[in-house]
mmCIF file of C-alpha atoms (C1' of nucleotides) in Angstrom:
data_model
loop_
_atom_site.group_PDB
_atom_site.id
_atom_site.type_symbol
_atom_site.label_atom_id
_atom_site.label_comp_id
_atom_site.label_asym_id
_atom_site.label_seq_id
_atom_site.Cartn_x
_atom_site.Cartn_y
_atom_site.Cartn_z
ATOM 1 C CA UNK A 1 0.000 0.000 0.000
ATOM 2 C CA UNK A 2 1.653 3.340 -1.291
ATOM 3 C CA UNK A 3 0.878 6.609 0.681
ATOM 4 C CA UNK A 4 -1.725 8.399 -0.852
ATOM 5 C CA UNK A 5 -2.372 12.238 -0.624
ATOM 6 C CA UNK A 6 -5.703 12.138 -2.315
ATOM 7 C CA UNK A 7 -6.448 8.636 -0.789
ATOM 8 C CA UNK A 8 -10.435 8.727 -0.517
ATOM 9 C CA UNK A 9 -10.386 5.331 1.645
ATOM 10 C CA UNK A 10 -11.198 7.292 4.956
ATOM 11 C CA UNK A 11 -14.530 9.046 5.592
ATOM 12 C CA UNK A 12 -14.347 12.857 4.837
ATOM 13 C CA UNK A 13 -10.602 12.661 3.440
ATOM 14 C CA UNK A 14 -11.550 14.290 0.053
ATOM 15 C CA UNK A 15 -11.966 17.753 0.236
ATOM 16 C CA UNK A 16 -13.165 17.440 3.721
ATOM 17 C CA UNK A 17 -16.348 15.713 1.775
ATOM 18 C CA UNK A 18 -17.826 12.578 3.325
ATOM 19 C CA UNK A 19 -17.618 9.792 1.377
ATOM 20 C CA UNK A 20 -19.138 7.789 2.899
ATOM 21 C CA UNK A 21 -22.269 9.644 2.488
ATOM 22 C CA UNK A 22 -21.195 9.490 -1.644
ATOM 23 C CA UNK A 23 -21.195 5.599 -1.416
ATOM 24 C CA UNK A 24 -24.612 5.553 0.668
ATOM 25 C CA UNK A 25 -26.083 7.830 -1.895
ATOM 26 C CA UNK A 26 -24.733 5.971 -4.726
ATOM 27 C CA UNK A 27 -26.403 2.404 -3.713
ATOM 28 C CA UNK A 28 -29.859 4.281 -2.980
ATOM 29 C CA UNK A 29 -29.947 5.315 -6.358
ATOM 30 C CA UNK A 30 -28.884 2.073 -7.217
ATOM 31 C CA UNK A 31 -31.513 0.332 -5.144
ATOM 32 C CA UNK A 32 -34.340 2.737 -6.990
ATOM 33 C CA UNK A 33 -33.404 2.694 -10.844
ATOM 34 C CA UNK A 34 -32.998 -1.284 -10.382
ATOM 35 C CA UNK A 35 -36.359 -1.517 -8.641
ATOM 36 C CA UNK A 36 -38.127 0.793 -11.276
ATOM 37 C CA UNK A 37 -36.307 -1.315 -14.118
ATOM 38 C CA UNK A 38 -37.218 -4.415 -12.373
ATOM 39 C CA UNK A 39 -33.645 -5.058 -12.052
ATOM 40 C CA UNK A 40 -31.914 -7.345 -9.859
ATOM 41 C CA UNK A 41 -29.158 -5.595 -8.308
ATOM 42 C CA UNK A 42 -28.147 -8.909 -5.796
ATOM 43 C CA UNK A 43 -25.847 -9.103 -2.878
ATOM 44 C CA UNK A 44 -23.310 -9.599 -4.922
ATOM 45 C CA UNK A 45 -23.930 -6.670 -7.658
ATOM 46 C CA UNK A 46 -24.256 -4.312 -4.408
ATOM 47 C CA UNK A 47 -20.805 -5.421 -3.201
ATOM 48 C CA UNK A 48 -19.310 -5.076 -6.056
ATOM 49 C CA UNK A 49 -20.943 -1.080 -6.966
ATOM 50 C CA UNK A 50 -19.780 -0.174 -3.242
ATOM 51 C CA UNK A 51 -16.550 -1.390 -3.900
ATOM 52 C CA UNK A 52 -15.982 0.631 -7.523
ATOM 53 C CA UNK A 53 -17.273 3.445 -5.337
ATOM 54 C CA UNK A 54 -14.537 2.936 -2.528
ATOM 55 C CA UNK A 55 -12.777 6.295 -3.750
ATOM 56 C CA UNK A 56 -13.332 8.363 -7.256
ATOM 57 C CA UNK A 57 -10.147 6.753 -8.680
ATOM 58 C CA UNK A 58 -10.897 4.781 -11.830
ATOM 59 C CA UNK A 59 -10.421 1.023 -9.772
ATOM 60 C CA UNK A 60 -9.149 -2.008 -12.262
ATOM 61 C CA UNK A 61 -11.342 -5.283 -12.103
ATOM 62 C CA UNK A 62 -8.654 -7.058 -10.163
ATOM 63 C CA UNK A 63 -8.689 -4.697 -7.841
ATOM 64 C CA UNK A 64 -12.196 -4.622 -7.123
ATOM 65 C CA UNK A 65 -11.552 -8.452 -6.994
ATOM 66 C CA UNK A 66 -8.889 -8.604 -4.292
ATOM 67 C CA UNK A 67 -11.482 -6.280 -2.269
ATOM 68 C CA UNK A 68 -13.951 -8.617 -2.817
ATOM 69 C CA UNK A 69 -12.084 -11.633 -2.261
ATOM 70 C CA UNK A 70 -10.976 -10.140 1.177
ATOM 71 C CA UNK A 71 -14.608 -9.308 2.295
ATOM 72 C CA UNK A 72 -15.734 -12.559 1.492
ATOM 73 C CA UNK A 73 -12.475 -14.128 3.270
ATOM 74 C CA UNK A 74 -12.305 -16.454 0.171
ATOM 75 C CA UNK A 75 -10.930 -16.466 -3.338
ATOM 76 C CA UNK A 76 -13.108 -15.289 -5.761
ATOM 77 C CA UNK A 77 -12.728 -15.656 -9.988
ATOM 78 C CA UNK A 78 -12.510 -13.404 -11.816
ATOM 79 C CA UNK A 79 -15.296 -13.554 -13.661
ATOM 80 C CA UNK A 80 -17.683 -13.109 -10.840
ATOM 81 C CA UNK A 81 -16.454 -9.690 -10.786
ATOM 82 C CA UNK A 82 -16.994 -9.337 -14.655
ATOM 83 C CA UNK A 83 -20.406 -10.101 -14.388
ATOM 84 C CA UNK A 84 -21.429 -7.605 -11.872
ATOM 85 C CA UNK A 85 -19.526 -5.049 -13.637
ATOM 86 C CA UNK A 86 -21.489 -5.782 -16.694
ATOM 87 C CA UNK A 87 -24.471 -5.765 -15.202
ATOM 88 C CA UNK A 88 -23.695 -2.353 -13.565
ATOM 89 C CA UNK A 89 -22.240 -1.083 -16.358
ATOM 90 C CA UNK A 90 -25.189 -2.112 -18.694
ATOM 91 C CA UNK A 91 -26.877 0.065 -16.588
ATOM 92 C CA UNK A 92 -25.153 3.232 -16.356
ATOM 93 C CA UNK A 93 -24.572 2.515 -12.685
ATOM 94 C CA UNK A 94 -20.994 2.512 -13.718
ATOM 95 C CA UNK A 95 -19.015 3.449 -16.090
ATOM 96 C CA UNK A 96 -15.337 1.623 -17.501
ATOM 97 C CA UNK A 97 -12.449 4.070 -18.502
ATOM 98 C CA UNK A 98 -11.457 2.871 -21.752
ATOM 99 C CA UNK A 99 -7.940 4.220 -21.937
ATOM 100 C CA UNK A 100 -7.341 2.801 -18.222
ATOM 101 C CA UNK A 101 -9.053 -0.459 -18.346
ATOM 102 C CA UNK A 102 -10.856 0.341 -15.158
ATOM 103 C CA UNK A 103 -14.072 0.701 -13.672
ATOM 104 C CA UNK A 104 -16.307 4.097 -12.101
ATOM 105 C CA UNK A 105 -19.124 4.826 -10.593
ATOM 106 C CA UNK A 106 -21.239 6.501 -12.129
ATOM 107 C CA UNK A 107 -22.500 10.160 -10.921
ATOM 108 C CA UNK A 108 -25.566 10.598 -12.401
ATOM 109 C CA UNK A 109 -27.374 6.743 -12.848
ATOM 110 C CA UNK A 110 -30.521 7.111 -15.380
ATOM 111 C CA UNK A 111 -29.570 10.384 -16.820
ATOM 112 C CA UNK A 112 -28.318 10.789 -20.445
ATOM 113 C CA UNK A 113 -25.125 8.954 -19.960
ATOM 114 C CA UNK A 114 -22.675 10.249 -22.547
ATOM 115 C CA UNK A 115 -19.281 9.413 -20.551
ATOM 116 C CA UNK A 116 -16.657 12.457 -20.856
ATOM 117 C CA UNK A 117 -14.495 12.421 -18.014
ATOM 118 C CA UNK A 118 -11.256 14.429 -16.659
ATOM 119 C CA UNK A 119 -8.426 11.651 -15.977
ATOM 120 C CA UNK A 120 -6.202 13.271 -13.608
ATOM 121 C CA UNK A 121 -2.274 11.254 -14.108
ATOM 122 C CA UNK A 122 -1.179 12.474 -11.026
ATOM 123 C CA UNK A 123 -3.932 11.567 -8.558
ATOM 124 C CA UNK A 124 -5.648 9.015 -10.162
ATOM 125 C CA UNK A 125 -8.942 10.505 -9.853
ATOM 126 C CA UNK A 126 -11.745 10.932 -12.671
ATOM 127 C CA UNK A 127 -14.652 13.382 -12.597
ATOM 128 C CA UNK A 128 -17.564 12.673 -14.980
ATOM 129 C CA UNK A 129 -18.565 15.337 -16.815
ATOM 130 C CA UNK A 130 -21.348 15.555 -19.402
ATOM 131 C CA UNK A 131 -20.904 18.608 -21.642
ATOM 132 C CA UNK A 132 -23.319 19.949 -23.824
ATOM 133 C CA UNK A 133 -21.044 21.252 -26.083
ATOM 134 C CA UNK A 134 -18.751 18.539 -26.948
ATOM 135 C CA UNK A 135 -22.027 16.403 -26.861
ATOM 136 C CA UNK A 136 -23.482 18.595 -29.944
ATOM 137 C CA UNK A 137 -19.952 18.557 -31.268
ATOM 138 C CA UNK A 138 -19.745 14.616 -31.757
ATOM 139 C CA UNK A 139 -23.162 14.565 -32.862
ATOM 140 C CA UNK A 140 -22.596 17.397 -35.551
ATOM 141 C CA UNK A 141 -19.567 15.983 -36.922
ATOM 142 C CA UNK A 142 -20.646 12.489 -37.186
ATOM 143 C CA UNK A 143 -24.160 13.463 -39.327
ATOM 144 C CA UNK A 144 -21.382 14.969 -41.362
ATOM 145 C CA UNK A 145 -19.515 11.726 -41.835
ATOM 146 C CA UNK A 146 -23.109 10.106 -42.233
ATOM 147 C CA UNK A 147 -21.886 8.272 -39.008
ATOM 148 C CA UNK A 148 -24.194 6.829 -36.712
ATOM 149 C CA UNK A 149 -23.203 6.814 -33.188
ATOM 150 C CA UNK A 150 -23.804 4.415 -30.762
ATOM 151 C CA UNK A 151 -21.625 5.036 -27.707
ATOM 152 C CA UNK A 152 -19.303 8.306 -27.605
ATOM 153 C CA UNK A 153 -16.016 8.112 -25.291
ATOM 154 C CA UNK A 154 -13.852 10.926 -24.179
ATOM 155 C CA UNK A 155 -11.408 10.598 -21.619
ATOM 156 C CA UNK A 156 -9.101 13.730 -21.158
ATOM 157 C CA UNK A 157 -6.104 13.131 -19.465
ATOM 158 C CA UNK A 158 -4.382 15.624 -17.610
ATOM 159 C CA UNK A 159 -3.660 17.380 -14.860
ATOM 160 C CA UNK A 160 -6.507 18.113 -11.793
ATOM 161 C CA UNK A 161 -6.533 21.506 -10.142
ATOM 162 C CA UNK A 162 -5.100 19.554 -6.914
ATOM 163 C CA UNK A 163 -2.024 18.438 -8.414
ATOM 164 C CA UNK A 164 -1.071 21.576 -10.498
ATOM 165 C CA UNK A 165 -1.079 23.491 -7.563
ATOM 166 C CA UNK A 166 0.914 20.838 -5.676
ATOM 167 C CA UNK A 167 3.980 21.184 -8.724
ATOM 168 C CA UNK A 168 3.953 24.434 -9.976
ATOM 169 C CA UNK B 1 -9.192 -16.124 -40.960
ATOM 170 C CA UNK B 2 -12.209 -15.199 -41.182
ATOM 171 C CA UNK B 3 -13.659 -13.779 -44.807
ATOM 172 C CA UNK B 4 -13.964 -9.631 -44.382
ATOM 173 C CA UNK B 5 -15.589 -8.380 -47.107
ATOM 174 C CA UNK B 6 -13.808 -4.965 -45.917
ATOM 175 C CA UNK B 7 -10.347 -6.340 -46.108
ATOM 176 C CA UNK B 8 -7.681 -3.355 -46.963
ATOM 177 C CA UNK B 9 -5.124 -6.229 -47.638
ATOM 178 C CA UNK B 10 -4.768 -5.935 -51.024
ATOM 179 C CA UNK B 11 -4.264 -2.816 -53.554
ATOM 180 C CA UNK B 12 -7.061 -0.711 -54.475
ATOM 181 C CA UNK B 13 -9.490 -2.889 -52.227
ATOM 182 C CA UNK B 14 -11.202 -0.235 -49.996
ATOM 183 C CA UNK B 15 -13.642 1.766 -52.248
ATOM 184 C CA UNK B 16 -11.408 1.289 -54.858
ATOM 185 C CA UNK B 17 -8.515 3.381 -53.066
ATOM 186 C CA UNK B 18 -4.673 2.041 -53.805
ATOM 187 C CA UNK B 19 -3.907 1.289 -50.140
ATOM 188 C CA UNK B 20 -0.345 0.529 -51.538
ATOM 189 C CA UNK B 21 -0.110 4.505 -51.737
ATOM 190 C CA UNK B 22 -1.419 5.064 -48.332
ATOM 191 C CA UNK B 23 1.313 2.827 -47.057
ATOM 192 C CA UNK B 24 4.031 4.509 -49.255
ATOM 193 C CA UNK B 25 2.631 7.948 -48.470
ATOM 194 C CA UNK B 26 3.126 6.744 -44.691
ATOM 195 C CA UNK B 27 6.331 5.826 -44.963
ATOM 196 C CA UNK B 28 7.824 8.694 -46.803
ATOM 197 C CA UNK B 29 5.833 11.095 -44.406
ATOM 198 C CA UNK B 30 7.374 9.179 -41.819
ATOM 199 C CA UNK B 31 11.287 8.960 -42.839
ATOM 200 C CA UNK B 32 10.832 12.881 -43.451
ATOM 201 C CA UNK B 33 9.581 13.536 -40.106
ATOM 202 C CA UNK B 34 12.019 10.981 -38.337
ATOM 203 C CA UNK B 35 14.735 13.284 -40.095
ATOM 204 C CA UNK B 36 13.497 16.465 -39.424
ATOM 205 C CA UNK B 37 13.676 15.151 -35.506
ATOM 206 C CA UNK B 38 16.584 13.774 -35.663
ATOM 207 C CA UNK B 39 14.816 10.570 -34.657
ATOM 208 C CA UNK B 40 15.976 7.075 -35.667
ATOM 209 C CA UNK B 41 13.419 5.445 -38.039
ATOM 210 C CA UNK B 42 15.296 2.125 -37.666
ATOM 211 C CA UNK B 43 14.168 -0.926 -40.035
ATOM 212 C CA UNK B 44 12.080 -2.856 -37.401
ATOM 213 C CA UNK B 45 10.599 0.187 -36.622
ATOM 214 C CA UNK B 46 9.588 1.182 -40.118
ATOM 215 C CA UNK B 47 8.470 -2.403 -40.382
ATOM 216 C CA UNK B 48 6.099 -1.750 -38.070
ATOM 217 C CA UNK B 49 5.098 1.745 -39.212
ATOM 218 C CA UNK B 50 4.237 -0.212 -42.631
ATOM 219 C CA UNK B 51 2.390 -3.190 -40.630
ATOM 220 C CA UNK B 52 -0.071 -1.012 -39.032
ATOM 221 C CA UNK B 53 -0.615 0.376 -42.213
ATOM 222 C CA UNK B 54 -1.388 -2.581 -43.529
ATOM 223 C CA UNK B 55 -4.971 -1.345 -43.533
ATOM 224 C CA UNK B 56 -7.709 1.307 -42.112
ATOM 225 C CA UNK B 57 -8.448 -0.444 -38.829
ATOM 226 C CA UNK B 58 -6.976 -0.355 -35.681
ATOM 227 C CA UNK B 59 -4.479 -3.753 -35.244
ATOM 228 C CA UNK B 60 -3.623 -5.322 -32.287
ATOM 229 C CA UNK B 61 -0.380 -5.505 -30.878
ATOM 230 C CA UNK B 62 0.001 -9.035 -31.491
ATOM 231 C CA UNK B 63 -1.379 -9.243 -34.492
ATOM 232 C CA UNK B 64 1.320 -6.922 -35.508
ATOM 233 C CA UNK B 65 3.563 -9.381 -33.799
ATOM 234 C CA UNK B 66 2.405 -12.040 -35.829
ATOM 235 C CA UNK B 67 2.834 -10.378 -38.744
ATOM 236 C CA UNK B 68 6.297 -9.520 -37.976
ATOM 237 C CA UNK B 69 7.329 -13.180 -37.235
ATOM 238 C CA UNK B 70 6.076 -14.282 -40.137
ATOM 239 C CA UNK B 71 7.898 -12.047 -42.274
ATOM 240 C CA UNK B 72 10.686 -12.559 -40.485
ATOM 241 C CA UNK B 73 10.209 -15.751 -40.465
ATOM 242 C CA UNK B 74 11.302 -16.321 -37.243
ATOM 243 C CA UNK B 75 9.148 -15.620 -33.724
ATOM 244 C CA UNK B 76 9.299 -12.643 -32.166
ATOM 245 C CA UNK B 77 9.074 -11.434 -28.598
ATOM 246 C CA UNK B 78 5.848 -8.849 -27.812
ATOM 247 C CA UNK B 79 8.159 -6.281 -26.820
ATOM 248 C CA UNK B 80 9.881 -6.022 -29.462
ATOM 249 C CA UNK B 81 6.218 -4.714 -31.230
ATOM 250 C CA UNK B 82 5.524 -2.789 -28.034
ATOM 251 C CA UNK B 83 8.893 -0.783 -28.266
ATOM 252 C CA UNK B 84 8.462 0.237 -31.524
ATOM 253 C CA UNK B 85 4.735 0.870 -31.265
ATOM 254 C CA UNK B 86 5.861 3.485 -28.331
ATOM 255 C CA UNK B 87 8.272 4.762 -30.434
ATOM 256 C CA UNK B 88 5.955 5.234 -33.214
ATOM 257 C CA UNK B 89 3.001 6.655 -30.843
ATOM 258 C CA UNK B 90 5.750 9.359 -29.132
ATOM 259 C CA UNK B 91 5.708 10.530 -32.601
ATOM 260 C CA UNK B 92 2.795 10.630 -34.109
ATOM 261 C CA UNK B 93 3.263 8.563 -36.506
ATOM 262 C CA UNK B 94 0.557 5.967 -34.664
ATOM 263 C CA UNK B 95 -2.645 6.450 -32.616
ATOM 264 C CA UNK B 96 -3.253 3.833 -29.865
ATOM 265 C CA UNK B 97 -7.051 3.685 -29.709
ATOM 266 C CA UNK B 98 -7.591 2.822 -26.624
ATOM 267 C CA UNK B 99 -11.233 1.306 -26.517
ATOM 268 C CA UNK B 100 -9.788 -1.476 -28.864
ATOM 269 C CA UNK B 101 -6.232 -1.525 -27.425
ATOM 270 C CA UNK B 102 -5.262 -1.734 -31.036
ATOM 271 C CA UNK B 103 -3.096 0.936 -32.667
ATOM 272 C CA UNK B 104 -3.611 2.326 -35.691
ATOM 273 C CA UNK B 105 -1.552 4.710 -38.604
ATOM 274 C CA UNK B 106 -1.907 8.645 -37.947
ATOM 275 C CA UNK B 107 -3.323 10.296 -40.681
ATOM 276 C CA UNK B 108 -1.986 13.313 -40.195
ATOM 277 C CA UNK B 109 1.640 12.920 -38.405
ATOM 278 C CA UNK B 110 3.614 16.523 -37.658
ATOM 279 C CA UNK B 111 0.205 18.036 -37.711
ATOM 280 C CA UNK B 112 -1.666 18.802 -34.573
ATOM 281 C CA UNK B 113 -3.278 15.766 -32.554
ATOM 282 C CA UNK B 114 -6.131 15.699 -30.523
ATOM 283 C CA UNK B 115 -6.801 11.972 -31.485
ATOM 284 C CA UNK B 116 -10.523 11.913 -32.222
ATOM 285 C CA UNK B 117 -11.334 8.835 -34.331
ATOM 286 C CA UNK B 118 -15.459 7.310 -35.982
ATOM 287 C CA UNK B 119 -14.849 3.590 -35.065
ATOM 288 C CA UNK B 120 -16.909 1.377 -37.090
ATOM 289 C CA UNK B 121 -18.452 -1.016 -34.875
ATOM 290 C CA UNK B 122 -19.349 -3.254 -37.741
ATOM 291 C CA UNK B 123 -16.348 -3.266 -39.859
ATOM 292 C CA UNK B 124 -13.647 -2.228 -37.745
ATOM 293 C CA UNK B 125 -12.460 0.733 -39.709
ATOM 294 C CA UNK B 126 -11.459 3.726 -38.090
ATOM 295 C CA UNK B 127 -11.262 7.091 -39.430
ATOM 296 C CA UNK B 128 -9.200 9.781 -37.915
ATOM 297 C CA UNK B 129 -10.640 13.305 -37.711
ATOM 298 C CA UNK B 130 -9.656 16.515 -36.035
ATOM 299 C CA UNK B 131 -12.821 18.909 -35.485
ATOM 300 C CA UNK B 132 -11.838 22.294 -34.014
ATOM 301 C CA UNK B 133 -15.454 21.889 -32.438
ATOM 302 C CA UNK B 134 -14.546 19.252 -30.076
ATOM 303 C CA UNK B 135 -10.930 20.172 -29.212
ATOM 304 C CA UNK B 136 -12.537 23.870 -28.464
ATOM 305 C CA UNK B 137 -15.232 22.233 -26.540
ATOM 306 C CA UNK B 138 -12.471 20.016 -24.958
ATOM 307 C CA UNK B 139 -10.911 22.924 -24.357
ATOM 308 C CA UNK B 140 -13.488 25.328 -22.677
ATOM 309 C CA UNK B 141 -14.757 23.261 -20.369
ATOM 310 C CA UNK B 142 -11.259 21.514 -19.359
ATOM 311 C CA UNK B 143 -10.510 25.102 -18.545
ATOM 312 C CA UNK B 144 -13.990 25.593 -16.806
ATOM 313 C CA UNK B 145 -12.519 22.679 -14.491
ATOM 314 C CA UNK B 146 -9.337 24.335 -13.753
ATOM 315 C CA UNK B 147 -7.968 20.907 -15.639
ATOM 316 C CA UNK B 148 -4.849 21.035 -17.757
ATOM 317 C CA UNK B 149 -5.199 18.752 -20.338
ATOM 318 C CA UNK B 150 -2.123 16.688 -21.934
ATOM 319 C CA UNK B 151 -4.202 14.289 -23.966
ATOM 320 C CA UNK B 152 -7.928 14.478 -25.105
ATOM 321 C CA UNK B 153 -9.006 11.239 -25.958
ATOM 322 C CA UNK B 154 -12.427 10.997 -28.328
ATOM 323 C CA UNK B 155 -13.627 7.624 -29.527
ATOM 324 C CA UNK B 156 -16.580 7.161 -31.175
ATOM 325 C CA UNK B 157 -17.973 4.018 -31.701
ATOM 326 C CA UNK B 158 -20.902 3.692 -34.298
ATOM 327 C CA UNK B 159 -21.827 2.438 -37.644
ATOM 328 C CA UNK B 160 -20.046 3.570 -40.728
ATOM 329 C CA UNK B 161 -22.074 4.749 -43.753
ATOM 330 C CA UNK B 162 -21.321 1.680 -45.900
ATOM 331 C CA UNK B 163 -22.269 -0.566 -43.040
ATOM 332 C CA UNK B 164 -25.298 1.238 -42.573
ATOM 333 C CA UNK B 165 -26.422 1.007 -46.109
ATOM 334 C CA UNK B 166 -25.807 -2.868 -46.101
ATOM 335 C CA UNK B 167 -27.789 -3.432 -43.423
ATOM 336 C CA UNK B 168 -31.214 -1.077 -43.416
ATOM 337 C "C1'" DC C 1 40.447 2.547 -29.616
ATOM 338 C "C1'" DC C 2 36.879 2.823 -26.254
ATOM 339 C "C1'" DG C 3 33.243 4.565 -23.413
ATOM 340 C "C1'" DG C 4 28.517 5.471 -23.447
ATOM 341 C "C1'" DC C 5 24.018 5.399 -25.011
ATOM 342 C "C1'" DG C 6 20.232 3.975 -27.490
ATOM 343 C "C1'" DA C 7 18.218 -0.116 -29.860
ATOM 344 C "C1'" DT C 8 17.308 -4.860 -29.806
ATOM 345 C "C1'" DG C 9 17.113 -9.765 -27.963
ATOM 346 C "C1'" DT C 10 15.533 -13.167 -24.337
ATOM 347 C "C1'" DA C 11 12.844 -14.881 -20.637
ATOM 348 C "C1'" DA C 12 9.537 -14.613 -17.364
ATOM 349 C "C1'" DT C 13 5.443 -12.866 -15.612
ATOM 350 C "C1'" DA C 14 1.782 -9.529 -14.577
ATOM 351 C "C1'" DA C 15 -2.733 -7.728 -15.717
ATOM 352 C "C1'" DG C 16 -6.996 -7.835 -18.042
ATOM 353 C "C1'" DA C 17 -10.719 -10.553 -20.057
ATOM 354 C "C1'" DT C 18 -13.443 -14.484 -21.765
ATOM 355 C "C1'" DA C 19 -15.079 -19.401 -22.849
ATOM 356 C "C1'" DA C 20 -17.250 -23.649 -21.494
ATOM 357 C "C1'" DC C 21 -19.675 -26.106 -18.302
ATOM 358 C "C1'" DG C 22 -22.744 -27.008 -14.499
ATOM 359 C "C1'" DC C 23 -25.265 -26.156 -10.144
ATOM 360 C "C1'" DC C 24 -28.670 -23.702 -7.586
ATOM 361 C "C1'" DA C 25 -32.115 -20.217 -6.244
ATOM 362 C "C1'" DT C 26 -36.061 -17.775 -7.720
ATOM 363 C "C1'" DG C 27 -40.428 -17.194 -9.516
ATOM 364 C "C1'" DA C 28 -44.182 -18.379 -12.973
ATOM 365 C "C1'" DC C 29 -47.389 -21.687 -13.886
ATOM 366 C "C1'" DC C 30 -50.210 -25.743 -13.233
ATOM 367 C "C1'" DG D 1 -47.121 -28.325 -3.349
ATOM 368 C "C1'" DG D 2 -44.792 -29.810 -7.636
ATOM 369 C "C1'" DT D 3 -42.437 -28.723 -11.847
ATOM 370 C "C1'" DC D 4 -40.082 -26.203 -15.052
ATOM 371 C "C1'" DA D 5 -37.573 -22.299 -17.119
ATOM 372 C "C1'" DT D 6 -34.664 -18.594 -16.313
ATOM 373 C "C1'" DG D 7 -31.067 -16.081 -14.607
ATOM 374 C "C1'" DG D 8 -27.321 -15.707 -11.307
ATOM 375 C "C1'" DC D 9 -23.349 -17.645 -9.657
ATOM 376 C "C1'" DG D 10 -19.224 -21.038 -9.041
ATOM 377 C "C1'" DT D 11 -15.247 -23.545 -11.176
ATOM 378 C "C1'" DT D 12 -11.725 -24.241 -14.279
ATOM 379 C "C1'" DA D 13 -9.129 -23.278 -18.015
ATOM 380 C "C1'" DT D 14 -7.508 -20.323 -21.375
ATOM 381 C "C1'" DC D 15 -6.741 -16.272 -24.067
ATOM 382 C "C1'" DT D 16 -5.161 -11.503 -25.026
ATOM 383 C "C1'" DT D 17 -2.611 -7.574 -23.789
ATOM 384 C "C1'" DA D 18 1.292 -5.504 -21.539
ATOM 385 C "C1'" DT D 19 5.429 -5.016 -18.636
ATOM 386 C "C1'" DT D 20 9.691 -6.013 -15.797
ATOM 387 C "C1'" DA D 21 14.392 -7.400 -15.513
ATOM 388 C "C1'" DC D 22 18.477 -8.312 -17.523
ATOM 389 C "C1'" DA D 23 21.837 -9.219 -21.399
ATOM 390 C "C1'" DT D 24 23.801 -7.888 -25.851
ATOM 391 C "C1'" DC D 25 24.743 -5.359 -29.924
ATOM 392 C "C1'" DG D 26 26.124 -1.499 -32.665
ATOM 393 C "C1'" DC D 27 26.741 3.176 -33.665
ATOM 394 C "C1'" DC D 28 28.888 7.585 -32.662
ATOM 395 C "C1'" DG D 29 31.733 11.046 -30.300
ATOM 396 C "C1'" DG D 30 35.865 11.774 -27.970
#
DNA sequence: CCGGCGATGTAATAAGATAACGCCATGACC
DNA sequence: GGTCATGGCGTTATCTTATTACATCGCCGG
């Protein structure tokens, strides 16, 4: 375990926010678009969401399967972990960071999910963003290709606030 | 191998283009750059350069690899792909799309990047464009964020025209 | 000539993802 | 309650993608 200034493990250690609270609120939405879809977000697919929400870091599936392994005090394959993430991710609970192979919650479940986020390579940390602009954009320049889209990505990596003012 | 009715292999397969001049276009773009830079376009690396452009769609790394052996004609190890792929991505002359993890020749090398490709989901092609829209939307709200962006990332996954037209 | 550096070779292994198969719990239906 | 279909999950094996560590080669400047 490396030393972490942006660690998000502990309650209230981002930004003084509680994040706890952001993992409570997370499954309660969870629990209510699965219920109105007639879902079945199981034990297991819970575990697995409050695990990818542990911090707002991007979270690989092995990681999320070491976690889950630990919990459970027993092994666990692989694929276990696949198919909850699928599941979750089939339904916009969570989103998977193409250019990191690793998995995100997702901030706003059951809205218009067109997954733009801000990769920070110093922290680790994503924020989901959903911007009009490059939204209209994509969509303009792909009628102009005669392209029909079917799932944008973005994925901007840089450099958070945080950690530019850290190394000026 | 499966039959691709899209296959780029061969000259003047892809709506009747001469892929042959893509590839030698490529190249030539690429030893000029390389010598502008005063970087070393060695022979496995130009190899390489010439494999990916063996057609419009992204190719894996170890399909390059295999590709490589068998020219060769004798096995090669994945890193010696990797290395030059990295070589090739630090400058421009490749684009590693990363929803595929497959890599891919730039169109545009020297030119500016912002690495915004239409992936067919259906044929596999991928076209490279550059729309001022998106990098200024990028931009703006990467700014709005206080985020300082090293690499914008925009993959679109979709259907081609051609594929749409074949299947109504 | 030779020291150093960048490029390549070799081997091993990590990390990420999927395929194939079967059991079991749940819930619909009789 | 019994029975059946479905979906979720467990197990094992395997595949693809990528990297780490270390050795060697060859070119170029001094």
């Amino acid at each position: 375990m490396t030393a972490d200034p942006h660690s998000t493990a502990g309650p209230a250690s981002r930004h003084g926010h509680d994040h706890a609270h952001c993992i409570a609120d997370a499954l309660t939405r969870a629990d209510a678009l699965c219920a109105e879809r007639g879902a079945r977000l199981t034990a297991l697919r819970r575990q697995v969401l409050e695990l990818v929400w542990n911090s707002h870091k991007p979270r690989g599936a092995y990681a999320i399967l070491e976690d889950l392994s630990q919990r459970e005090g027993k092994a666990t394959a692989p694929l276990t972990v696949y198919r909850a993430l699928e599941f979750l991710v089939e339904h916009g609970l969570v989103h998977r960071i193409e250019s990191l192979n690793a998995y995100i919650g997702c901030a706003a479940p059951g809205a218009v999910h067109s997954g733009q986020f801000l990769v920070c390579e110093t922290c680790g940390n994503a924020v989901e963003i959903d911007d009009p602009r490059i939204r209209a954009a994509i969509g303009t320049i792909a009628a102009e290709h005669g392209f029909q889209v079917s799932r944008p990505t973005v994925e901007v990596r840089g450099t958070c606030t945080d950690c530019q003012e850290k190394t000026p």
